mmCIF file of C-alpha atoms and ligand atoms in Angstrom:
data_model
loop_
_atom_site.group_PDB
_atom_site.id
_atom_site.type_symbol
_atom_site.label_atom_id
_atom_site.label_comp_id
_atom_site.label_asym_id
_atom_site.label_seq_id
_atom_site.Cartn_x
_atom_site.Cartn_y
_atom_site.Cartn_z
ATOM 1 C CA MET F 1 22.613 -29.438 -35.724
ATOM 2 C CA TYR F 2 26.283 -28.539 -35.922
ATOM 3 C CA LEU F 3 27.874 -27.643 -32.529
ATOM 4 C CA THR F 4 31.408 -26.276 -31.997
ATOM 5 C CA ASP F 5 33.690 -28.095 -29.523
ATOM 6 C CA GLU F 6 32.912 -25.473 -26.857
ATOM 7 C CA GLU F 7 29.171 -26.034 -27.428
ATOM 8 C CA GLU F 8 29.580 -29.780 -27.291
ATOM 9 C CA ASP F 9 31.407 -29.394 -23.955
ATOM 10 C CA MET F 10 28.484 -27.325 -22.594
ATOM 11 C CA LEU F 11 26.057 -30.047 -23.731
ATOM 12 C CA ALA F 12 28.119 -32.693 -22.033
ATOM 13 C CA GLY F 13 27.854 -30.787 -18.759
ATOM 14 C CA GLU F 14 31.558 -29.750 -18.499
ATOM 15 C CA GLU F 15 30.600 -26.195 -17.772
ATOM 16 C CA GLY F 16 28.056 -26.997 -15.105
ATOM 17 C CA HIS F 17 24.513 -28.181 -14.685
ATOM 18 C CA ALA F 18 22.777 -24.881 -15.653
ATOM 19 C CA THR F 19 24.786 -24.452 -18.749
ATOM 20 C CA GLN F 20 24.059 -28.083 -19.734
ATOM 21 C CA LYS F 21 20.367 -27.607 -19.198
ATOM 22 C CA ALA F 22 20.417 -24.372 -21.237
ATOM 23 C CA MET F 23 22.235 -26.090 -24.104
ATOM 24 C CA GLN F 24 19.691 -28.911 -24.071
ATOM 25 C CA ILE F 25 16.924 -26.379 -24.500
ATOM 26 C CA LEU F 26 18.708 -24.665 -27.422
ATOM 27 C CA VAL F 27 19.520 -27.964 -29.163
ATOM 28 C CA ALA F 28 15.927 -29.133 -28.877
ATOM 29 C CA LEU F 29 14.665 -25.777 -30.180
ATOM 30 C CA GLY F 30 17.232 -25.872 -33.028
ATOM 31 C CA LYS F 31 16.026 -29.366 -34.039
ATOM 32 C CA ILE F 32 12.334 -28.268 -34.085
ATOM 33 C CA TYR F 33 13.159 -25.297 -36.301
ATOM 34 C CA ASP F 34 15.729 -27.073 -38.427
ATOM 35 C CA ALA F 35 18.575 -24.664 -37.443
ATOM 36 C CA GLU F 36 21.880 -25.446 -39.022
ATOM 37 C CA ARG F 37 23.862 -24.130 -36.037
ATOM 38 C CA LEU F 38 23.859 -21.777 -33.111
ATOM 39 C CA VAL F 39 24.725 -18.110 -33.419
ATOM 40 C CA LYS F 40 26.311 -15.956 -30.729
ATOM 41 C CA VAL F 41 24.098 -13.197 -29.296
ATOM 42 C CA SER F 42 25.287 -9.878 -27.904
ATOM 43 C CA SER F 43 22.335 -9.415 -25.463
ATOM 44 C CA VAL F 44 19.397 -11.067 -23.898
ATOM 45 C CA GLN F 45 16.147 -9.667 -22.583
ATOM 46 C CA VAL F 46 14.136 -12.036 -20.463
ATOM 47 C CA SER F 47 10.363 -11.680 -20.329
ATOM 48 C CA GLY F 48 9.353 -14.205 -17.645
ATOM 49 C CA VAL F 49 9.845 -11.967 -14.617
ATOM 50 C CA SER F 50 6.469 -11.264 -12.977
ATOM 51 C CA TYR F 51 5.532 -13.876 -10.327
ATOM 52 C CA LYS F 52 2.017 -13.329 -11.557
ATOM 53 C CA ASN F 53 2.926 -15.116 -14.797
ATOM 54 C CA LEU F 54 5.741 -17.392 -13.491
ATOM 55 C CA GLY F 55 4.071 -18.967 -10.460
ATOM 56 C CA ASP F 56 5.871 -21.437 -8.253
ATOM 57 C CA ALA F 57 6.969 -23.666 -11.034
ATOM 58 C CA GLY F 58 8.802 -20.856 -12.783
ATOM 59 C CA LEU F 59 10.382 -19.769 -9.519
ATOM 60 C CA GLU F 60 11.624 -23.253 -8.865
ATOM 61 C CA PHE F 61 13.060 -23.554 -12.425
ATOM 62 C CA LEU F 62 14.929 -20.295 -11.949
ATOM 63 C CA SER F 63 16.212 -21.208 -8.495
ATOM 64 C CA GLU F 64 17.567 -24.464 -9.860
ATOM 65 C CA LEU F 65 19.454 -22.758 -12.701
ATOM 66 C CA ALA F 66 20.763 -20.086 -10.291
ATOM 67 C CA ARG F 67 22.658 -22.808 -8.300
ATOM 68 C CA ASP F 68 25.537 -22.748 -10.788
ATOM 69 C CA GLY F 69 24.405 -20.764 -13.849
ATOM 70 C CA LYS F 70 25.847 -17.370 -14.846
ATOM 71 C CA ALA F 71 24.869 -15.060 -17.696
ATOM 72 C CA ARG F 72 27.493 -14.874 -20.429
ATOM 73 C CA VAL F 73 26.121 -11.767 -22.153
ATOM 74 C CA LYS F 74 24.392 -8.610 -21.081
ATOM 75 C CA THR F 75 21.001 -9.779 -19.758
ATOM 76 C CA THR F 76 18.222 -7.423 -18.767
ATOM 77 C CA LEU F 77 14.749 -8.146 -17.382
ATOM 78 C CA ASN F 78 11.180 -7.356 -18.268
ATOM 79 C CA PRO F 79 8.910 -5.668 -15.718
ATOM 80 C CA ALA F 80 8.118 -7.552 -12.496
ATOM 81 C CA GLY F 81 4.801 -7.820 -10.795
ATOM 82 C CA MET F 82 5.456 -4.867 -8.517
ATOM 83 C CA SER F 83 7.902 -2.092 -7.729
ATOM 84 C CA LEU F 84 10.861 -3.792 -6.081
ATOM 85 C CA THR F 85 11.196 -0.994 -3.502
ATOM 86 C CA ASP F 86 7.715 0.698 -3.184
ATOM 87 C CA TRP F 87 5.461 -2.378 -3.432
ATOM 88 C CA ARG F 88 3.713 -1.550 -0.107
ATOM 89 C CA ALA F 89 2.618 1.861 -1.430
ATOM 90 C CA GLN F 90 1.267 0.027 -4.492
ATOM 91 C CA GLY F 91 -0.983 -2.038 -2.209
ATOM 92 C CA ILE F 92 0.762 -5.367 -3.058
ATOM 93 C CA ASP F 93 0.162 -8.278 -0.751
ATOM 94 C CA SER F 94 3.180 -9.303 1.249
ATOM 95 C CA GLY F 95 2.880 -13.015 0.204
ATOM 96 C CA PHE F 96 3.041 -11.996 -3.525
ATOM 97 C CA ALA F 97 5.947 -9.614 -2.710
ATOM 98 C CA GLU F 98 7.928 -12.317 -1.025
ATOM 99 C CA LYS F 99 7.666 -14.634 -4.103
ATOM 100 C CA GLN F 100 8.400 -11.826 -6.513
ATOM 101 C CA LEU F 101 11.533 -10.801 -4.532
ATOM 102 C CA ALA F 102 12.619 -14.475 -4.584
ATOM 103 C CA VAL F 103 12.343 -14.434 -8.418
ATOM 104 C CA ILE F 104 14.460 -11.241 -8.615
ATOM 105 C CA ASP F 105 17.052 -12.773 -6.197
ATOM 106 C CA ALA F 106 17.351 -15.782 -8.539
ATOM 107 C CA TYR F 107 17.905 -13.537 -11.559
ATOM 108 C CA ASP F 108 20.431 -11.487 -9.605
ATOM 109 C CA ARG F 109 22.378 -14.733 -8.761
ATOM 110 C CA LEU F 110 22.227 -15.583 -12.459
ATOM 111 C CA GLY F 111 23.994 -12.339 -13.277
ATOM 112 C CA ALA F 112 21.120 -10.506 -14.947
ATOM 113 C CA GLU F 113 20.833 -6.713 -14.603
ATOM 114 C CA ILE F 114 17.840 -5.888 -12.506
ATOM 115 C CA THR F 115 16.457 -3.319 -14.923
ATOM 116 C CA CYS F 116 12.872 -4.613 -15.093
ATOM 117 C CA THR F 117 11.739 -2.737 -18.185
ATOM 118 C CA CYS F 118 10.101 -3.570 -21.534
ATOM 119 C CA THR F 119 12.078 -0.640 -23.130
ATOM 120 C CA PRO F 120 15.573 -2.017 -22.572
ATOM 121 C CA TYR F 121 16.653 0.120 -25.599
ATOM 122 C CA LEU F 122 15.957 3.221 -23.401
ATOM 123 C CA ALA F 123 17.802 1.792 -20.389
ATOM 124 C CA GLY F 124 21.274 0.749 -21.531
ATOM 125 C CA ASN F 125 20.505 -2.363 -23.570
ATOM 126 C CA GLU F 126 20.531 -1.004 -27.136
ATOM 127 C CA PRO F 127 21.861 -3.415 -29.751
ATOM 128 C CA ALA F 128 23.449 -2.224 -33.046
ATOM 129 C CA TYR F 129 22.063 -2.813 -36.461
ATOM 130 C CA GLY F 130 22.566 -6.369 -37.698
ATOM 131 C CA GLU F 131 23.413 -7.758 -34.275
ATOM 132 C CA HIS F 132 21.993 -11.120 -33.219
ATOM 133 C CA ILE F 133 20.199 -10.904 -29.840
ATOM 134 C CA ALA F 134 17.687 -13.096 -27.960
ATOM 135 C CA TRP F 135 14.924 -11.012 -26.548
ATOM 136 C CA GLY F 136 11.628 -12.007 -25.003
ATOM 137 C CA GLU F 137 9.337 -9.061 -24.535
ATOM 138 C CA SER F 138 7.147 -8.976 -27.636
ATOM 139 C CA SER F 139 7.020 -5.148 -28.031
ATOM 140 C CA ALA F 140 10.787 -4.869 -27.593
ATOM 141 C CA VAL F 141 11.336 -7.721 -30.056
ATOM 142 C CA ALA F 142 9.266 -5.921 -32.654
ATOM 143 C CA TYR F 143 11.030 -2.618 -31.928
ATOM 144 C CA ALA F 144 14.530 -4.237 -32.060
ATOM 145 C CA ASN F 145 13.993 -6.092 -35.391
ATOM 146 C CA SER F 146 12.105 -3.289 -37.105
ATOM 147 C CA VAL F 147 13.421 0.044 -35.785
ATOM 148 C CA ILE F 148 16.972 -0.881 -34.824
ATOM 149 C CA GLY F 149 17.581 -3.658 -37.369
ATOM 150 C CA ALA F 150 18.880 -6.146 -34.723
ATOM 151 C CA ARG F 151 17.863 -9.749 -35.211
ATOM 152 C CA THR F 152 15.821 -11.733 -32.739
ATOM 153 C CA ASN F 153 13.084 -14.239 -32.622
ATOM 154 C CA ARG F 154 10.323 -13.799 -30.035
ATOM 155 C CA GLU F 155 11.863 -15.842 -27.266
ATOM 156 C CA GLY F 156 10.031 -17.633 -24.534
ATOM 157 C CA GLY F 157 11.232 -17.353 -20.925
ATOM 158 C CA PRO F 158 13.313 -20.592 -20.919
ATOM 159 C CA SER F 159 14.864 -20.031 -24.362
ATOM 160 C CA ALA F 160 15.901 -16.448 -23.505
ATOM 161 C CA LEU F 161 17.408 -17.676 -20.292
ATOM 162 C CA ALA F 162 19.188 -20.505 -22.144
ATOM 163 C CA ALA F 163 20.638 -17.892 -24.511
ATOM 164 C CA SER F 164 21.861 -15.868 -21.523
ATOM 165 C CA LEU F 165 23.598 -18.836 -19.963
ATOM 166 C CA THR F 166 25.324 -19.966 -23.133
ATOM 167 C CA GLY F 167 25.585 -16.655 -25.139
ATOM 168 C CA ARG F 168 23.935 -18.375 -28.135
ATOM 169 C CA THR F 169 20.663 -19.063 -29.853
ATOM 170 C CA PRO F 170 19.605 -21.337 -32.726
ATOM 171 C CA LEU F 171 20.078 -19.728 -36.101
ATOM 172 C CA TYR F 172 16.563 -19.732 -37.581
ATOM 173 C CA GLY F 173 13.551 -17.457 -38.154
ATOM 174 C CA LEU F 174 14.290 -13.749 -38.011
ATOM 175 C CA HIS F 175 18.031 -14.337 -37.547
ATOM 176 C CA LEU F 176 18.045 -15.251 -41.267
ATOM 177 C CA ILE F 177 17.749 -12.355 -43.761
ATOM 178 C CA GLU F 178 15.437 -14.274 -46.078
ATOM 179 C CA ASN F 179 12.789 -14.495 -43.333
ATOM 180 C CA ARG F 180 12.707 -10.765 -42.750
ATOM 181 C CA LYS F 181 10.734 -9.893 -45.966
ATOM 182 C CA PRO F 182 7.233 -8.306 -45.834
ATOM 183 C CA THR F 183 4.247 -10.629 -46.129
ATOM 184 C CA LEU F 184 1.561 -7.889 -46.329
ATOM 185 C CA VAL F 185 1.626 -4.277 -47.678
ATOM 186 C CA VAL F 186 -0.550 -1.884 -45.682
ATOM 187 C CA ASP F 187 -1.319 1.394 -47.432
ATOM 188 C CA ILE F 188 -2.060 3.962 -44.753
ATOM 189 C CA GLN F 189 -4.630 6.371 -46.255
ATOM 190 C CA THR F 190 -5.262 8.435 -43.237
ATOM 191 C CA LEU F 191 -3.089 10.835 -41.108
ATOM 192 C CA LEU F 192 -1.689 9.158 -38.011
ATOM 193 C CA ARG F 193 -1.039 12.161 -35.704
ATOM 194 C CA PHE F 194 -0.320 10.809 -32.309
ATOM 195 C CA PRO F 195 1.308 7.768 -30.820
ATOM 196 C CA GLU F 196 -2.127 6.549 -29.837
ATOM 197 C CA ASP F 197 -3.169 6.523 -33.559
ATOM 198 C CA PHE F 198 -0.168 4.245 -34.219
ATOM 199 C CA SER F 199 -1.266 2.046 -31.315
ATOM 200 C CA ALA F 200 -4.845 1.758 -32.579
ATOM 201 C CA MET F 201 -3.697 1.159 -36.191
ATOM 202 C CA GLY F 202 -1.252 -1.478 -35.052
ATOM 203 C CA TYR F 203 -3.845 -3.265 -33.064
ATOM 204 C CA PHE F 204 -6.201 -3.311 -36.086
ATOM 205 C CA VAL F 205 -3.502 -4.532 -38.470
ATOM 206 C CA GLY F 206 -2.053 -7.090 -36.093
ATOM 207 C CA ARG F 207 -5.361 -8.968 -36.057
ATOM 208 C CA LEU F 208 -5.175 -9.207 -39.885
ATOM 209 C CA VAL F 209 -1.445 -9.968 -40.407
ATOM 210 C CA LYS F 210 -1.222 -12.376 -37.394
ATOM 211 C CA ASP F 211 2.449 -13.507 -37.232
ATOM 212 C CA GLY F 212 3.389 -12.089 -40.654
ATOM 213 C CA ILE F 213 5.549 -9.063 -41.440
ATOM 214 C CA PRO F 214 3.608 -5.928 -42.436
ATOM 215 C CA TYR F 215 5.063 -3.247 -44.694
ATOM 216 C CA PHE F 216 3.549 0.177 -44.066
ATOM 217 C CA ARG F 217 3.325 2.714 -46.909
ATOM 218 C CA GLY F 218 2.115 6.243 -46.526
ATOM 219 C CA ILE F 219 3.600 7.080 -43.127
ATOM 220 C CA THR F 220 5.753 10.173 -43.529
ATOM 221 C CA SER F 221 7.080 10.532 -40.040
ATOM 222 C CA ALA F 222 7.205 8.497 -36.835
ATOM 223 C CA GLY F 223 9.426 9.016 -33.840
ATOM 224 C CA LEU F 224 10.419 6.720 -30.978
ATOM 225 C CA GLU F 225 7.035 7.072 -29.215
ATOM 226 C CA GLU F 226 5.062 6.224 -32.356
ATOM 227 C CA MET F 227 7.342 3.279 -33.215
ATOM 228 C CA LYS F 228 7.238 1.770 -29.674
ATOM 229 C CA SER F 229 3.358 2.086 -29.621
ATOM 230 C CA LEU F 230 3.121 0.453 -33.002
ATOM 231 C CA SER F 231 5.508 -2.377 -31.993
ATOM 232 C CA ALA F 232 3.488 -3.133 -28.902
ATOM 233 C CA ALA F 233 0.120 -3.046 -30.533
ATOM 234 C CA LEU F 234 1.061 -5.218 -33.506
ATOM 235 C CA ALA F 235 2.624 -7.775 -31.179
ATOM 236 C CA SER F 236 -0.417 -7.984 -28.913
ATOM 237 C CA SER F 237 -3.309 -8.457 -31.258
ATOM 238 C CA GLY F 238 -1.165 -10.439 -33.661
ATOM 239 C CA GLY F 239 2.106 -12.243 -33.245
ATOM 240 C CA VAL F 240 4.062 -9.655 -35.160
ATOM 241 C CA ALA F 241 7.825 -9.703 -34.424
ATOM 242 C CA MET F 242 8.902 -7.415 -37.224
ATOM 243 C CA PHE F 243 7.472 -4.713 -39.456
ATOM 244 C CA HIS F 244 8.778 -2.203 -42.047
ATOM 245 C CA VAL F 245 7.824 1.413 -42.575
ATOM 246 C CA GLU F 246 8.694 2.633 -46.044
ATOM 247 C CA GLY F 247 11.508 5.113 -45.951
ATOM 248 C CA LEU F 248 11.751 5.072 -42.167
ATOM 249 C CA THR F 249 12.936 1.666 -40.893
ATOM 250 C CA PRO F 250 16.410 0.416 -41.797
ATOM 251 C CA GLU F 251 15.406 -2.627 -43.834
ATOM 252 C CA SER F 252 12.512 -1.127 -45.738
ATOM 253 C CA ARG F 253 14.364 -0.959 -49.024
ATOM 254 C CA VAL F 254 12.848 -4.235 -50.236
ATOM 255 C CA ASP F 255 10.869 -5.156 -53.314
ATOM 256 C CA VAL F 256 7.196 -5.558 -52.401
ATOM 257 C CA ALA F 257 5.912 -6.105 -55.950
ATOM 258 C CA GLY F 258 3.442 -9.045 -55.916
ATOM 259 C CA THR F 259 2.952 -8.914 -52.108
ATOM 260 C CA GLU F 260 -0.677 -8.964 -50.943
ATOM 261 C CA SER F 261 -1.901 -5.538 -49.861
ATOM 262 C CA LEU F 262 -4.688 -3.766 -48.069
ATOM 263 C CA SER F 263 -5.626 -0.186 -47.188
ATOM 264 C CA PHE F 264 -6.114 1.357 -43.784
ATOM 265 C CA THR F 265 -8.460 4.293 -43.893
ATOM 266 C CA SER F 266 -9.819 6.951 -41.442
ATOM 267 C CA ARG F 267 -12.883 4.702 -40.993
ATOM 268 C CA ASP F 268 -10.587 1.781 -39.878
ATOM 269 C CA LEU F 269 -8.844 4.137 -37.429
ATOM 270 C CA GLY F 270 -12.195 5.098 -35.919
ATOM 271 C CA GLU F 271 -13.254 1.412 -35.689
ATOM 272 C CA ALA F 272 -9.892 0.499 -34.161
ATOM 273 C CA GLY F 273 -10.476 3.161 -31.383
ATOM 274 C CA SER F 274 -13.986 2.020 -30.730
ATOM 275 C CA ILE F 275 -13.123 -1.705 -30.331
ATOM 276 C CA LEU F 276 -10.699 -0.652 -27.589
ATOM 277 C CA ASN F 277 -13.381 1.095 -25.447
ATOM 278 C CA ASP F 278 -15.751 -0.290 -22.844
ATOM 279 C CA GLU F 279 -18.472 1.422 -20.927
ATOM 280 C CA GLY F 280 -17.703 2.869 -17.529
ATOM 281 C CA SER F 281 -15.992 5.617 -15.768
ATOM 282 C CA PRO F 282 -12.323 4.975 -15.053
ATOM 283 C CA ASP F 283 -11.162 4.519 -11.404
ATOM 284 C CA PHE F 284 -7.539 3.855 -12.331
ATOM 285 C CA VAL F 285 -5.326 5.522 -14.940
ATOM 286 C CA ALA F 286 -2.076 4.043 -16.241
ATOM 287 C CA VAL F 287 0.247 5.282 -18.854
ATOM 288 C CA GLY F 288 3.513 3.872 -20.122
ATOM 289 C CA CYS F 289 2.827 0.698 -22.097
ATOM 290 C CA PRO F 290 5.524 0.238 -23.344
ATOM 291 C CA HIS F 291 7.346 2.054 -20.580
ATOM 292 C CA CYS F 292 7.402 5.860 -21.037
ATOM 293 C CA SER F 293 10.209 7.697 -22.740
ATOM 294 C CA LEU F 294 11.561 10.873 -21.176
ATOM 295 C CA LYS F 295 9.595 12.920 -23.684
ATOM 296 C CA GLU F 296 6.396 11.309 -22.456
ATOM 297 C CA VAL F 297 7.286 11.906 -18.868
ATOM 298 C CA ALA F 298 7.906 15.572 -19.718
ATOM 299 C CA THR F 299 4.433 15.847 -21.199
ATOM 300 C CA ILE F 300 2.878 14.286 -18.155
ATOM 301 C CA ALA F 301 4.774 16.711 -15.898
ATOM 302 C CA GLU F 302 3.680 19.718 -17.967
ATOM 303 C CA LEU F 303 -0.006 18.575 -17.659
ATOM 304 C CA LEU F 304 0.260 17.951 -13.950
ATOM 305 C CA GLU F 305 1.903 21.205 -12.988
ATOM 306 C CA ASP F 306 -0.139 22.648 -10.078
ATOM 307 C CA GLN F 307 -2.684 19.864 -10.367
ATOM 308 C CA LYS F 308 -3.808 17.147 -7.960
ATOM 309 C CA VAL F 309 -4.868 13.761 -9.205
ATOM 310 C CA LYS F 310 -8.169 12.394 -7.945
ATOM 311 C CA HIS F 311 -7.730 8.873 -9.316
ATOM 312 C CA GLU F 312 -4.734 6.675 -8.910
ATOM 313 C CA LEU F 313 -2.417 7.514 -11.808
ATOM 314 C CA TRP F 314 0.559 5.225 -12.621
ATOM 315 C CA VAL F 315 3.402 6.497 -14.788
ATOM 316 C CA CYS F 316 5.153 3.323 -15.794
ATOM 317 C CA CYS F 317 8.797 3.708 -16.822
ATOM 318 C CA SER F 318 12.266 2.301 -16.326
ATOM 319 C CA ARG F 319 14.530 3.361 -13.513
ATOM 320 C CA GLU F 320 16.847 4.904 -16.056
ATOM 321 C CA VAL F 321 14.118 7.111 -17.462
ATOM 322 C CA LYS F 322 13.084 7.985 -13.899
ATOM 323 C CA ARG F 323 16.664 8.975 -13.162
ATOM 324 C CA GLN F 324 16.691 11.269 -16.169
ATOM 325 C CA SER F 325 13.328 12.666 -15.165
ATOM 326 C CA ASP F 326 14.619 13.480 -11.642
ATOM 327 C CA LYS F 327 17.525 15.292 -13.197
ATOM 328 C CA ALA F 328 15.182 17.308 -15.523
ATOM 329 C CA GLY F 329 12.873 18.246 -12.628
ATOM 330 C CA TYR F 330 9.811 16.378 -13.964
ATOM 331 C CA SER F 331 9.620 13.800 -11.093
ATOM 332 C CA GLY F 332 8.959 16.368 -8.361
ATOM 333 C CA ILE F 333 6.019 17.852 -10.313
ATOM 334 C CA ILE F 334 4.515 14.440 -11.032
ATOM 335 C CA GLU F 335 4.862 13.190 -7.479
ATOM 336 C CA LYS F 336 3.569 16.474 -5.986
ATOM 337 C CA SER F 337 0.342 15.925 -7.904
ATOM 338 C CA GLY F 338 -0.140 12.589 -6.171
ATOM 339 C CA ALA F 339 0.603 10.533 -9.304
ATOM 340 C CA LYS F 340 2.917 7.635 -8.754
ATOM 341 C CA PHE F 341 5.884 6.380 -10.741
ATOM 342 C CA ALA F 342 5.443 2.638 -11.258
ATOM 343 C CA LEU F 343 9.053 1.554 -11.615
ATOM 344 C CA ASP F 344 10.118 -2.145 -12.347
ATOM 345 C CA THR F 345 6.499 -3.044 -13.171
ATOM 346 C CA CYS F 346 3.430 -2.078 -15.231
ATOM 347 C CA MET F 347 -0.312 -2.040 -15.218
ATOM 348 C CA VAL F 348 -0.520 -5.432 -16.892
ATOM 349 C CA VAL F 349 1.971 -7.518 -15.002
ATOM 350 C CA ALA F 350 1.113 -6.105 -11.577
ATOM 351 C CA PRO F 351 -2.016 -7.777 -10.051
ATOM 352 C CA ILE F 352 -4.112 -4.556 -10.275
ATOM 353 C CA GLU F 353 -7.373 -6.533 -10.670
ATOM 354 C CA GLU F 354 -6.735 -7.669 -7.056
ATOM 355 C CA LEU F 355 -6.392 -4.089 -5.839
ATOM 356 C CA GLY F 356 -10.068 -3.381 -6.341
ATOM 357 C CA TYR F 357 -9.972 -1.321 -9.553
ATOM 358 C CA ARG F 358 -12.617 -1.948 -12.254
ATOM 359 C CA VAL F 359 -12.145 0.483 -15.188
ATOM 360 C CA VAL F 360 -8.699 1.483 -16.403
ATOM 361 C CA ALA F 361 -7.996 4.396 -18.679
ATOM 362 C CA THR F 362 -4.814 4.024 -20.753
ATOM 363 C CA ASN F 363 -3.260 5.257 -23.996
ATOM 364 C CA SER F 364 -2.035 1.776 -24.994
ATOM 365 C CA ALA F 365 -3.905 -0.728 -27.144
ATOM 366 C CA LYS F 366 -1.604 -3.464 -25.745
ATOM 367 C CA ALA F 367 -2.598 -2.650 -22.233
ATOM 368 C CA CYS F 368 -6.328 -2.533 -23.175
ATOM 369 C CA HIS F 369 -5.940 -6.021 -24.693
ATOM 370 C CA TYR F 370 -4.331 -7.644 -21.642
ATOM 371 C CA LEU F 371 -6.337 -5.735 -19.014
ATOM 372 C CA ARG F 372 -9.481 -6.969 -20.673
ATOM 373 C CA ASN F 373 -8.182 -10.523 -20.533
ATOM 374 C CA ALA F 374 -7.663 -10.025 -16.804
ATOM 375 C CA GLY F 375 -11.386 -9.091 -16.406
ATOM 376 C CA LEU F 376 -11.035 -5.323 -16.204
ATOM 377 C CA LYS F 377 -12.908 -2.761 -18.314
ATOM 378 C CA VAL F 378 -10.821 -0.389 -20.406
ATOM 379 C CA ARG F 379 -11.007 3.106 -21.821
ATOM 380 C CA PHE F 380 -8.532 3.920 -24.605
ATOM 381 C CA MET F 381 -7.546 7.620 -24.917
ATOM 382 C CA PRO F 382 -4.586 9.809 -25.779
ATOM 383 C CA LEU F 383 -1.856 10.414 -23.150
ATOM 384 C CA GLU F 384 -3.027 13.924 -22.517
ATOM 385 C CA GLU F 385 -6.646 12.800 -21.987
ATOM 386 C CA CYS F 386 -5.504 10.059 -19.602
ATOM 387 C CA VAL F 387 -3.739 12.587 -17.447
ATOM 388 C CA VAL F 388 -6.766 15.026 -17.471
ATOM 389 C CA GLU F 389 -9.027 12.073 -16.583
ATOM 390 C CA ALA F 390 -6.910 11.343 -13.523
ATOM 391 C CA THR F 391 -7.259 14.953 -12.312
ATOM 392 C CA LYS F 392 -11.055 15.077 -12.895
ATOM 393 C CA GLY F 393 -12.282 12.529 -10.466
ATOM 394 C CA SER F 394 -15.823 11.083 -10.788
HETATM 395 FE FE1 F3S L 401 5.615 -3.204 -21.107
HETATM 396 FE FE2 F3S L 401 3.825 -4.041 -19.466
HETATM 397 FE FE3 F3S L 401 3.094 -2.965 -21.748
HETATM 398 S S1 F3S L 401 5.670 -5.091 -20.019
HETATM 399 S S2 F3S L 401 4.749 -3.441 -23.161
HETATM 400 S S3 F3S L 401 4.128 -1.963 -20.000
HETATM 401 S S4 F3S L 401 2.240 -4.810 -20.852
#
């Protein structure tokens, strides 16, 4: 793989141990994927942040890099395993908290912005169309490629960090225009009315398309909430890192003649909803997977006005969206009801299975997928129903 003089110097260790290690990771990756060269990236989003996923080995790796490593481009973080400030109120064990704070401290020394959100595009890390980036969180990757038109592969923790420390990533996969073409046309033959419909549909299609690129026809409108729900669902049941929606996403003007196709009907939508539901009455309600937008927070506040929650209700969002919510007056209404903002974290990366909950109600297919893997039962329902469920009690 071709390296510039500056990149050769990094590889030779002339810019420090961490940069050398990062360059070794990128060169090894580039060789595996036959990349001709590296490409500069404008931002990085790192997904390995929760101590629940990283463990001691991950913490040790980060601490070693933090001795002399520094981010060269804007670097933001995925959710951690707890709120960085209110972890006690979340019931988090102090042993876990100590390790999680050590992880955050290492990222801080590395020069990352301590954002801890899976919607960096709502919290100050929004790339432009055509920009090369190196992002890790799967839903954000799918959103960035598909909705924004930026270019990123689905980076693992070490490769995203390596991109941060060098400002580069190997030029392969979705960085190349020829790899961004649809592999499967999906004709949507039913009305998708709510973000949850997009979530269920994405979960259903993700299982069929696996790591391909679906091209959706028949969707006439989809806003930010629908697109982020679709991104997360496709990336959780499959390995989708990019999709197109005819007439709506920026690279959807492509020729799909001859591409394999299938239909998605109202029956499929019903089936998708039912495979995401277990038996049981919810004892925990969590919304905001991916992290809530301000519009979703506004809806929650409207539903909770003069209400009290009887079950634990987590509203997962970024600190930036919470700041906007404070300003708009939504936060006071939500907190007065007894619901909690879960900042810096989410229902999946926090160890909620250890907090004694058994059945989680959520409006996200992705959350259902991972919570089930963690041994919890799930109920999939629209945002409005989730909030009402939390106020009902058993
Ligand atoms: Fe975000 Fe956690 Fe869902 S990281 S996409 S809220 S699983």
